[in-house]
XYZ file of C-alpha atoms in Angstrom:
135
model
C -6.269 10.859 4.136
C -4.194 14.533 3.341
C -3.625 15.817 5.977
C -2.656 12.114 7.641
C -0.444 11.221 4.448
C 1.126 15.371 5.053
C 1.714 14.465 8.130
C 4.016 10.392 7.340
C 5.931 12.962 5.238
C 7.342 15.593 7.363
C 8.023 13.182 9.669
C 9.767 10.907 7.668
C 11.895 13.767 5.853
C 12.884 15.025 10.072
C 13.696 11.811 10.691
C 15.734 11.080 7.469
C 17.060 14.243 8.547
C 17.900 14.081 11.910
C 19.894 11.125 11.476
C 22.718 14.004 9.766
C 23.400 15.862 13.816
C 22.650 11.956 15.115
C 26.561 10.692 12.991
C 27.948 13.693 12.760
C 27.957 13.871 16.567
C 29.057 10.038 16.787
C 31.772 11.206 14.544
C 32.741 14.123 16.953
C 33.254 12.265 19.365
C 34.935 9.570 17.819
C 36.661 12.232 14.885
C 38.855 8.167 14.670
C 35.723 5.899 13.607
C 37.352 6.079 9.780
C 34.384 3.095 8.086
C 32.460 1.942 11.150
C 31.455 5.501 10.546
C 28.533 3.972 8.480
C 27.692 1.324 11.298
C 26.382 4.275 12.764
C 24.803 6.011 10.075
C 23.243 2.584 9.713
C 22.269 2.175 13.412
C 20.616 5.003 13.118
C 18.691 4.517 10.174
C 18.011 1.510 11.406
C 15.997 3.059 14.553
C 15.120 6.417 12.868
C 13.405 3.589 10.943
C 10.931 1.916 12.746
C 10.642 4.776 15.241
C 9.321 5.870 11.740
C 6.485 2.786 12.313
C 5.740 3.019 15.976
C 4.479 6.681 14.973
C 2.361 5.797 11.833
C 1.420 2.668 12.008
C -2.299 1.088 13.086
C -1.540 -2.186 11.748
C -1.717 -5.041 14.404
C 1.731 -6.145 15.120
C 2.758 -9.071 12.767
C 1.509 -6.543 9.332
C 3.468 -4.028 10.703
C 6.822 -6.246 11.317
C 5.902 -7.328 7.659
C 5.302 -4.423 6.331
C 9.069 -3.000 7.775
C 10.756 -6.041 6.348
C 9.235 -5.652 2.491
C 10.072 -1.543 2.986
C 13.622 -2.037 3.991
C 14.110 -4.684 1.529
C 12.165 -1.988 -1.006
C 14.235 1.252 0.030
C 17.460 -0.888 0.208
C 16.740 -2.111 -3.439
C 15.910 2.414 -4.508
C 18.964 3.439 -2.570
C 21.149 0.710 -4.737
C 19.418 1.764 -8.162
C 19.339 5.347 -7.594
C 22.652 5.926 -6.126
C 24.147 3.559 -8.889
C 22.345 5.341 -11.897
C 23.236 8.974 -10.443
C 25.905 8.924 -8.793
C 27.783 11.180 -10.169
C 24.769 13.783 -9.986
C 25.101 17.018 -8.166
C 22.305 15.172 -5.643
C 25.520 12.896 -4.982
C 28.506 15.636 -5.619
C 26.994 19.104 -4.640
C 27.681 21.688 -1.587
C 24.422 20.105 -0.125
C 24.316 16.628 -1.289
C 24.367 14.865 1.571
C 21.296 16.662 2.581
C 19.428 15.646 -0.772
C 20.719 11.744 -0.101
C 18.649 11.544 2.821
C 15.509 13.505 2.050
C 15.440 11.416 -0.881
C 14.896 8.490 1.300
C 12.951 9.581 4.054
C 10.761 10.096 1.282
C 11.192 6.361 -0.464
C 10.740 5.197 2.780
C 7.425 7.484 3.401
C 5.989 6.083 -0.553
C 7.063 2.713 0.032
C 5.315 2.505 3.451
C 2.499 4.826 1.953
C 1.917 2.516 -0.778
C 2.404 -0.874 1.503
C -0.980 0.750 3.489
C -2.466 0.495 0.485
C -2.378 -2.974 -0.285
C -2.386 -4.201 2.849
C -6.257 -1.481 4.021
C -6.929 -3.577 0.204
C -6.260 -6.903 0.957
C -8.071 -6.523 4.542
C -11.183 -4.983 2.858
C -10.848 -7.753 -0.291
C -10.859 -10.527 2.983
C -13.980 -8.862 4.406
C -15.815 -8.734 0.943
C -15.350 -12.219 0.097
C -16.124 -13.196 3.560
C -19.687 -12.174 3.359
C -20.433 -13.772 0.293
C -19.027 -17.009 1.693
C -21.025 -16.632 4.549
């Protein structure tokens, strides 16, 4: 179990950090992109999050989609709360602020997914037990 969780964290943080070279590459190809770099960043993050789910999920498709949507909502909410609270801190304004933000985002994403997966597994086991009791 620990090995699986560690692998998920490594994949999640690795994919989160992969966002940096992709966005920087887009900015070097299109230097006058302006605020549209946010579109590139969000599409990249969304695509990498789908990739993360593809690599780490073993639920049926419907449960996976529900997990992804819940995770995305939680992750966005957490990012807004953390950014609002720590906007002036070294995490966001330090020399390596971008790196810290992406790592934090990746850690939040993976943690949310692990917790949601645990809740789904608990729900599944409760449903199986209640089915056995009622049968």
